[in-house]
Coordinates of C-alpha atoms and ligand atoms in Angstrom, one line a residue:
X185 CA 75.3 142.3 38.8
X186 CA 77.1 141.8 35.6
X187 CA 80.9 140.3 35.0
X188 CA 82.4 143.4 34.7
X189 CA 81.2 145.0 38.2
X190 CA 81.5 141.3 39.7
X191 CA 85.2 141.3 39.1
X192 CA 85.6 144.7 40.3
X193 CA 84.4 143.9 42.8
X194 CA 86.2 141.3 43.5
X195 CA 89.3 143.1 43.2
X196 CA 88.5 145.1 45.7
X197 CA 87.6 142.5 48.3
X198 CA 91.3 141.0 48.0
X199 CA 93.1 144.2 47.9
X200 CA 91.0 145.3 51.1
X201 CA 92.0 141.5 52.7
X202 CA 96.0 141.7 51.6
X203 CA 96.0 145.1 53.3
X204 CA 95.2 143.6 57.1
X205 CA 96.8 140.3 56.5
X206 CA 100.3 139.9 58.4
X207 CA 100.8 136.7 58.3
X208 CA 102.2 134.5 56.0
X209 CA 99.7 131.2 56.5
X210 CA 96.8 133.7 56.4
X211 CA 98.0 134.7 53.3
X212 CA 98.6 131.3 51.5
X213 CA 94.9 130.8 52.5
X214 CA 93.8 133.6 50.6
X215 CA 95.9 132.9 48.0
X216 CA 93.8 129.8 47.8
X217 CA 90.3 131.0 48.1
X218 CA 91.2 133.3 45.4
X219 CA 93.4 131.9 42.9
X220 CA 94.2 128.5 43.6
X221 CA 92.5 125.4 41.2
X222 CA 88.8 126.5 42.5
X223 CA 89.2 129.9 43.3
X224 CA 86.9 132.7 43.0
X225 CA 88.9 134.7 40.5
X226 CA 90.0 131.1 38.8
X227 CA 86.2 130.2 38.3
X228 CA 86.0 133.5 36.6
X229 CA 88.7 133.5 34.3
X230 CA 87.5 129.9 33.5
X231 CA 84.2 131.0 32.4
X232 CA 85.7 133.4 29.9
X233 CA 85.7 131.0 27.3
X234 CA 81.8 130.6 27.1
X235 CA 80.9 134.3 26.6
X236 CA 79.9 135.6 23.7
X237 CA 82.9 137.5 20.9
X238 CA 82.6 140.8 22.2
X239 CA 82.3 140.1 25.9
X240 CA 84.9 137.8 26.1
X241 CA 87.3 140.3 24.7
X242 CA 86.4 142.7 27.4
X243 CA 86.1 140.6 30.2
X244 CA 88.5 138.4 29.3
X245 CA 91.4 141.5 29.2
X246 CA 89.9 142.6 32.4
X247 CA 90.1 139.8 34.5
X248 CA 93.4 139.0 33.0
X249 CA 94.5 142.6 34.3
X250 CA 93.0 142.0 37.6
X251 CA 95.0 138.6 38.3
X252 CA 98.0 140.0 37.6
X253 CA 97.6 142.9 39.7
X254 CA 96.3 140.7 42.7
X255 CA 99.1 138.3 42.0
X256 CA 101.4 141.1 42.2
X257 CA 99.9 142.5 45.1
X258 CA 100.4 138.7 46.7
X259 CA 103.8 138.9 46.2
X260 CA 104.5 142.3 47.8
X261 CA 102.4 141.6 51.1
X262 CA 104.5 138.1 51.1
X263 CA 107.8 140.0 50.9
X264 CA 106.9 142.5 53.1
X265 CA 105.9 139.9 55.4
X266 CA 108.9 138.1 55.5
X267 CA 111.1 141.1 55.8
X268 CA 109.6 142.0 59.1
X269 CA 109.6 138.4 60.3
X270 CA 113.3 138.4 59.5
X271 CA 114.1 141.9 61.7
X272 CA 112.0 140.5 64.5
X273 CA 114.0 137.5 64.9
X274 CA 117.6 139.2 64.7
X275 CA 119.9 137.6 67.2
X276 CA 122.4 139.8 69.2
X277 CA 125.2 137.4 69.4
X278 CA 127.3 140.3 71.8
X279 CA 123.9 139.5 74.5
X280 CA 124.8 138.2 78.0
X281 CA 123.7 134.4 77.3
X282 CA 120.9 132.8 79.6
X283 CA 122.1 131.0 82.7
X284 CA 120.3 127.4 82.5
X285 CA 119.2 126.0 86.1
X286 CA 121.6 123.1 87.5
X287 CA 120.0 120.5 89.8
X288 CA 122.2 119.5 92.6
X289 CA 122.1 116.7 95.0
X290 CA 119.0 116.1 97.3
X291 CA 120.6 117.9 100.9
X292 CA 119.6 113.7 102.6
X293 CA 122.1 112.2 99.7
X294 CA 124.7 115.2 100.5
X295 CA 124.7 114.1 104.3
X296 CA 124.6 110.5 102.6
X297 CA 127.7 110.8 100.8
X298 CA 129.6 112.9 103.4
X299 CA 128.7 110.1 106.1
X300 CA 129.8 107.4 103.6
X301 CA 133.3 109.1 103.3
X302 CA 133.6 109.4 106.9
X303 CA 132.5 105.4 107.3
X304 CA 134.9 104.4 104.2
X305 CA 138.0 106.2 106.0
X306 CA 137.7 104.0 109.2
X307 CA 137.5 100.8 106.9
X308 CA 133.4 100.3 106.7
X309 CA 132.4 99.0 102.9
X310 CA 128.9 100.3 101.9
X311 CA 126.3 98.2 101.2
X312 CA 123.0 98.2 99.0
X313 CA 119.9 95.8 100.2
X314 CA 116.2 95.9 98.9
X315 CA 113.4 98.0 99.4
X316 CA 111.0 95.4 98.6
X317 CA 111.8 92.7 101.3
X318 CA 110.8 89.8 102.7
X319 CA 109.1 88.9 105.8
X320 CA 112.1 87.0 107.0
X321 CA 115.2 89.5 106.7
X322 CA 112.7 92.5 107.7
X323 CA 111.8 90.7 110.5
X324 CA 112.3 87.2 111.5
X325 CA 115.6 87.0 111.4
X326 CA 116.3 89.9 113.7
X327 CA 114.4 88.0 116.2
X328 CA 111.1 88.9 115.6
X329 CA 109.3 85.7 114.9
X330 CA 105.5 86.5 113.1
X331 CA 104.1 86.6 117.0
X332 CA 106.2 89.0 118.8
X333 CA 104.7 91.8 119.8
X334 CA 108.1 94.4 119.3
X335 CA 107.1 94.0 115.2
X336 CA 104.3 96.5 116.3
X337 CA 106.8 98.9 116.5
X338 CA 107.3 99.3 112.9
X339 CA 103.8 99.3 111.5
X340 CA 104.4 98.6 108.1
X341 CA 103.2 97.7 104.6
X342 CA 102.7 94.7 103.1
X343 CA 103.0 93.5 99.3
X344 CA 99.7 91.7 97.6
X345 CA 102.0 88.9 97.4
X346 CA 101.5 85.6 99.4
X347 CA 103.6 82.1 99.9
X348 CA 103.1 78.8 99.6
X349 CA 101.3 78.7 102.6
X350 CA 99.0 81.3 101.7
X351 CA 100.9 84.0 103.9
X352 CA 101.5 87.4 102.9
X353 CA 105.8 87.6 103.0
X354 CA 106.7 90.7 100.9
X355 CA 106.8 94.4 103.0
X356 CA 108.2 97.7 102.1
X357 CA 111.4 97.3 104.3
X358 CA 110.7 99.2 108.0
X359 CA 114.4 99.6 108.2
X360 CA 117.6 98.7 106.9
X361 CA 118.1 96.5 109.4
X362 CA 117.0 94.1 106.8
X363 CA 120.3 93.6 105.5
X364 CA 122.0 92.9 108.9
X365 CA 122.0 89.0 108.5
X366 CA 122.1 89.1 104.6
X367 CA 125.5 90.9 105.0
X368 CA 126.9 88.2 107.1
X369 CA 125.9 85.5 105.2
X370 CA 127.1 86.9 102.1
X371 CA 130.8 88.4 103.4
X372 CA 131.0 86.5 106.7
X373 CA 133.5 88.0 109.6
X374 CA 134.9 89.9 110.2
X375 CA 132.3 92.2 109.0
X376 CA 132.3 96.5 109.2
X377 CA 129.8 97.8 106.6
X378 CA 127.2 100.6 106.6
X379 CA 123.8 100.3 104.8
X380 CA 122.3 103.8 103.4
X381 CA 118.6 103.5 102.5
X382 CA 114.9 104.6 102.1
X383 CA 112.5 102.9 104.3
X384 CA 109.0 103.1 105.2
X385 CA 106.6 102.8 107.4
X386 CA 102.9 103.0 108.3
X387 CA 103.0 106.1 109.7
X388 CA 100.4 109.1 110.8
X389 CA 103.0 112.1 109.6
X390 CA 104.0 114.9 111.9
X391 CA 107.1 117.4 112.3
X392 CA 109.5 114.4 113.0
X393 CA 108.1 111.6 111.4
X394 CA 107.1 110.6 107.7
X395 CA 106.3 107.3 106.0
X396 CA 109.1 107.4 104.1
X397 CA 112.6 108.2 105.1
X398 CA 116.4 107.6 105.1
X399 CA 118.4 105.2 107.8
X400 CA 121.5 104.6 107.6
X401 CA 122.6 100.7 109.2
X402 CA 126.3 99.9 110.8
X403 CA 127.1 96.7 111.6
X404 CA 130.1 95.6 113.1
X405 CA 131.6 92.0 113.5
X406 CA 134.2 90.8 114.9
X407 CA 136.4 89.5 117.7
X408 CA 136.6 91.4 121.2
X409 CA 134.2 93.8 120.2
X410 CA 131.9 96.1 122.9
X411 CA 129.8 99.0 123.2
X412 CA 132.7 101.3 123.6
X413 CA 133.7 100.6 120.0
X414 CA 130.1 101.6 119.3
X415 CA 130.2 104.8 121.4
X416 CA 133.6 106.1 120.0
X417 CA 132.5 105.2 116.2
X418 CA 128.8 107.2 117.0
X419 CA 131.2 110.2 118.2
X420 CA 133.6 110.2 115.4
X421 CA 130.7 110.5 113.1
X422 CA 128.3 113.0 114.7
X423 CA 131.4 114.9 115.5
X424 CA 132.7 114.7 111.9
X425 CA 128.8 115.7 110.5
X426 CA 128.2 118.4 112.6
X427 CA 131.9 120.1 112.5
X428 CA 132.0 120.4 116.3
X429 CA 131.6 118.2 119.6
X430 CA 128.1 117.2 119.6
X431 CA 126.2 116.7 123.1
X432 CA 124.9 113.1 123.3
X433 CA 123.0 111.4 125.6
X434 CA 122.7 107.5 125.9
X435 CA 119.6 106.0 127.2
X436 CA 118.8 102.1 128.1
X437 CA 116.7 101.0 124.6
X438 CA 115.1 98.0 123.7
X439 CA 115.1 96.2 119.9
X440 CA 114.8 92.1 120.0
X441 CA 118.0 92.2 117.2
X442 CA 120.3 93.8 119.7
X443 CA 121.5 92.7 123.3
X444 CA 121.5 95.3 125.9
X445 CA 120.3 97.8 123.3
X446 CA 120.5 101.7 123.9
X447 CA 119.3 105.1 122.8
X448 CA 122.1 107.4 121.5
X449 CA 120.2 110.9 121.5
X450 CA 121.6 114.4 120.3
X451 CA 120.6 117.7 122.1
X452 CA 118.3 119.5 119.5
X453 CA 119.8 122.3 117.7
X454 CA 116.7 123.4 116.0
X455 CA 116.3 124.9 120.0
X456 CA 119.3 123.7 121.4
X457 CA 117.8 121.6 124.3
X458 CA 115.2 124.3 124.9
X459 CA 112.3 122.4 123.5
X460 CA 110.3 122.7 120.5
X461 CA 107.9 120.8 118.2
X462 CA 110.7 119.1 116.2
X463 CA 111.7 117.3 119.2
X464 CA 108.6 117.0 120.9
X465 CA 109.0 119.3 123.7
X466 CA 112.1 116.7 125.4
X467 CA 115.1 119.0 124.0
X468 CA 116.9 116.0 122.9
X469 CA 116.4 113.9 119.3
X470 CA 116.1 110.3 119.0
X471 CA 118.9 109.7 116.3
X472 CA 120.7 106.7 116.7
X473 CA 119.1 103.6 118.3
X474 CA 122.0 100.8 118.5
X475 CA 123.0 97.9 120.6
X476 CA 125.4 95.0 120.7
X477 CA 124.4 92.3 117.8
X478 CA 122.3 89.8 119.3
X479 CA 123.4 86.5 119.4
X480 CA 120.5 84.6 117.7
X481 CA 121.1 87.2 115.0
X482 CA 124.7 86.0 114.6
X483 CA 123.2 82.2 114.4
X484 CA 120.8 83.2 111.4
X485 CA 123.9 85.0 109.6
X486 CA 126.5 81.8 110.1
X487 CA 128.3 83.5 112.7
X488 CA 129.6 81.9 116.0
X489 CA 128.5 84.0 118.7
X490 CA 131.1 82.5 121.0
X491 CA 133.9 83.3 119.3
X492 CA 132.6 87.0 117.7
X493 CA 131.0 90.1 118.6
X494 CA 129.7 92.7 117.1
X495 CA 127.7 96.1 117.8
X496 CA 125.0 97.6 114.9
X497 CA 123.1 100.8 115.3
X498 CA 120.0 102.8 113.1
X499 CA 121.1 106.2 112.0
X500 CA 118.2 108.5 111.6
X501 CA 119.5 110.1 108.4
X502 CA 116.6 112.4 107.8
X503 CA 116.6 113.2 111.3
X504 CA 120.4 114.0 111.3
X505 CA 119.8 116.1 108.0
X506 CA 117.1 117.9 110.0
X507 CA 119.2 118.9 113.1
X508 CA 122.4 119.6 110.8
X509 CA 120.5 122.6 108.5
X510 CA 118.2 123.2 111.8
X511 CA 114.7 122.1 109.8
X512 CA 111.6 122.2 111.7
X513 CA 109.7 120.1 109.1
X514 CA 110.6 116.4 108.2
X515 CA 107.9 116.9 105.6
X516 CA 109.4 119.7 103.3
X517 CA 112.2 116.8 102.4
X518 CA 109.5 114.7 100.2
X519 CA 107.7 117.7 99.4
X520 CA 109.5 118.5 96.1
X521 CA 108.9 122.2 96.7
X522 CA 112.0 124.0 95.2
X523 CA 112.2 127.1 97.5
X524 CA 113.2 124.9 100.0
X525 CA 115.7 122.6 97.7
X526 CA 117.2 125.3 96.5
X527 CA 118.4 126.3 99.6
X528 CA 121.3 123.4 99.8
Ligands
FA5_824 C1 115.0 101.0 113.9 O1 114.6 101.1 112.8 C2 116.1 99.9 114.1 N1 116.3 99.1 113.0 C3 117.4 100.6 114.5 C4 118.4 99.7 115.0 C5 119.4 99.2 114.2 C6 118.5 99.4 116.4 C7 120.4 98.4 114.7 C8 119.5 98.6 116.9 C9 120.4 98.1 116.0 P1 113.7 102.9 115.0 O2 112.4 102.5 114.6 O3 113.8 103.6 116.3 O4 114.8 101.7 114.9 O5 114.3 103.9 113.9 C10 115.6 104.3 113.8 C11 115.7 105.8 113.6 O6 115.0 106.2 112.4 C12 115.1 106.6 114.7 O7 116.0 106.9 115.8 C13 114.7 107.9 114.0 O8 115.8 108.8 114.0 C14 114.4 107.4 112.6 N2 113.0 107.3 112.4 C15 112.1 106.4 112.9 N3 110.9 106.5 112.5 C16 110.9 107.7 111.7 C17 109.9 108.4 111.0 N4 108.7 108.0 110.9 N5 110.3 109.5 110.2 C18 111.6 109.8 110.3 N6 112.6 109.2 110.9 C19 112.2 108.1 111.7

């Protein structure tokens, strides 16, 4: 093929490619195969210069024609391009603007903050402990020495962490009972606090139970005090959470921390006492497990049991959150599923 037919040919090729191209980094790219530094029509415009007098004139006035025309054409695909680009994205500023999604609070840390408001107004400070705990607040020093059989009832789990003699002494705090005798020793008596928390446990999951979950401690020191104070203060709360009189029933329990210990059990209102799964077919929910402060406990916290008292209990604050909304599931609260969360 000679020159001449070459870079008609050529022409054609780019006009037939500008045609379908629509956008603009396609186009710089043909822009480059074709006339940049080593492009096609370049290389030919280059070798111009080594053809002989008469073909140089003609070729050379061709292919001179020819760039300008496809640089031309460049230029109008380009403008064309960017026209369109520039109608597509036209903003309606008189448009209804798009509602962004707020979070909200977790429905536990609603409960949470309503039960802490209720705790503050009858003169309870709330208190923080750790997650990560040692053997000897988590357990020992509620009573439960490493042999006693009662630590069973928390199955729990231990850090890869061991002592000086070689014992492992870091768990993932079973309860926030944990901060019972570290409250005393650090404010002394008289004492009223409340302790709002995760905890967790070794646990095979099921409608009512998970491994990990929210308690909520009180503790109460001081002098004179019984298990009526604890009775009336339970009330006030449940009643306050609930927004009505709430049916309780108070059974005989048994923790080694406490001294008598008891059961304080709401009437399920997933199925209002009928029975169902959430309360394993008894009607009522375990909720509140409390008791008067034993007095070994007082003697690891600095306290003289002869001159003070005091009462503690273990809200169930998942648990409470279930029977307030009426949830069948503990699960769904860890489950960081959004239809349900959105739902509070
Ligand atoms: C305790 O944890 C004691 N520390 C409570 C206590 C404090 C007693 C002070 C006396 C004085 P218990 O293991 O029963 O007790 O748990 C307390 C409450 O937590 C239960 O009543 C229940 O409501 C809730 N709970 C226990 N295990 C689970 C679980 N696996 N999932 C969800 N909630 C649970």
């Amino acid at each position: 093929m000679n020159m001449k037919d070459k870079l008609l040919q050529l022409k054609d090729q780019v006009l037939k490619q500008l045609v379908n191209t629509k956008d603009v980094s396609v186009l710089r790219n043909l822009e480059i195969k074709y006339l940049g530094r080593k492009g096609e029509l370049t290389k030919i415009l280059r070798s111009v210069v080594d053809m002989g007098d008469v073909e140089k004139k003609d070729i050379g006035k061709l292919a001179n024609n020819i760039k300008t025309e496809v640089i031309n054409k460049f230029a109008e695909v380009k403008n064309s391009i960017l026209t369109k680009t520039v109608n597509q994205s036209f903003v309606d500023v008189t448009l209804p603007g798009k509602i962004i999604d707020h979070g909200h609070l977790h429905p536990v840390t609603q409960v949470q903050n309503e039960l802490e408001d209720l705790f503050i107004s009858m003169g309870f400070m709330v208190l923080d402990g750790p997650e990560v705990e040692s053997d000897y607040y988590n357990f020992e020093a509620l009573n439960m020495p490493p042999y006693h059989p009662a630590r069973d009832m928390q199955d729990t789990f231990y850090l890869d962490h061991k002592n000086k003699e070689k014992k492992y002494d870091l768990v993932m705090r079973t309860h926030t009972s944990n901060v019972q005798v570290r409250a005393m020793q650090k404010y002394g008596v008289p004492l009223r606090c409340i302790v709002p928390g995760v905890v967790f446990r070794s646990e095979a999951t099921d409608a009512c139970h998970d491994h990990t979950f929210y308690q909520l401690e009180g503790l109460m020191i001081d002098k004179d005090i019984s298990i009526t104070n604890l009775i009336a203060v339970t009330k006030k709360v449940l009643n306050g959470i609930f927004k009505k009189e709430m049916e309780i029933r108070i059974r005989p329990g048994y923790f080694p921390f406490v001294e008598p210990a008891i059961e304080i059990d709401i009437k399920c209102t997933i199925c209002n006492g009928k029975k169902c799964s959430a309360c394993k077919n008894s009607g009522w929910l375990e909720l509140l497990p409390a008791g008067m402060v034993h007095p070994n406990v007082l003697k690891y916290g600095g306290i003289d049991s002869k001159k003070y008292s005091g009462f503690a209990f273990g809200l169930g604050l998942t648990r409470l959150v279930m029977m307030k909304y009426g949830i069948n599931d503990i699960r769904l609260f860890n489950s960081g599923d959004l239809r349900f969360l959105k739902q509070f």
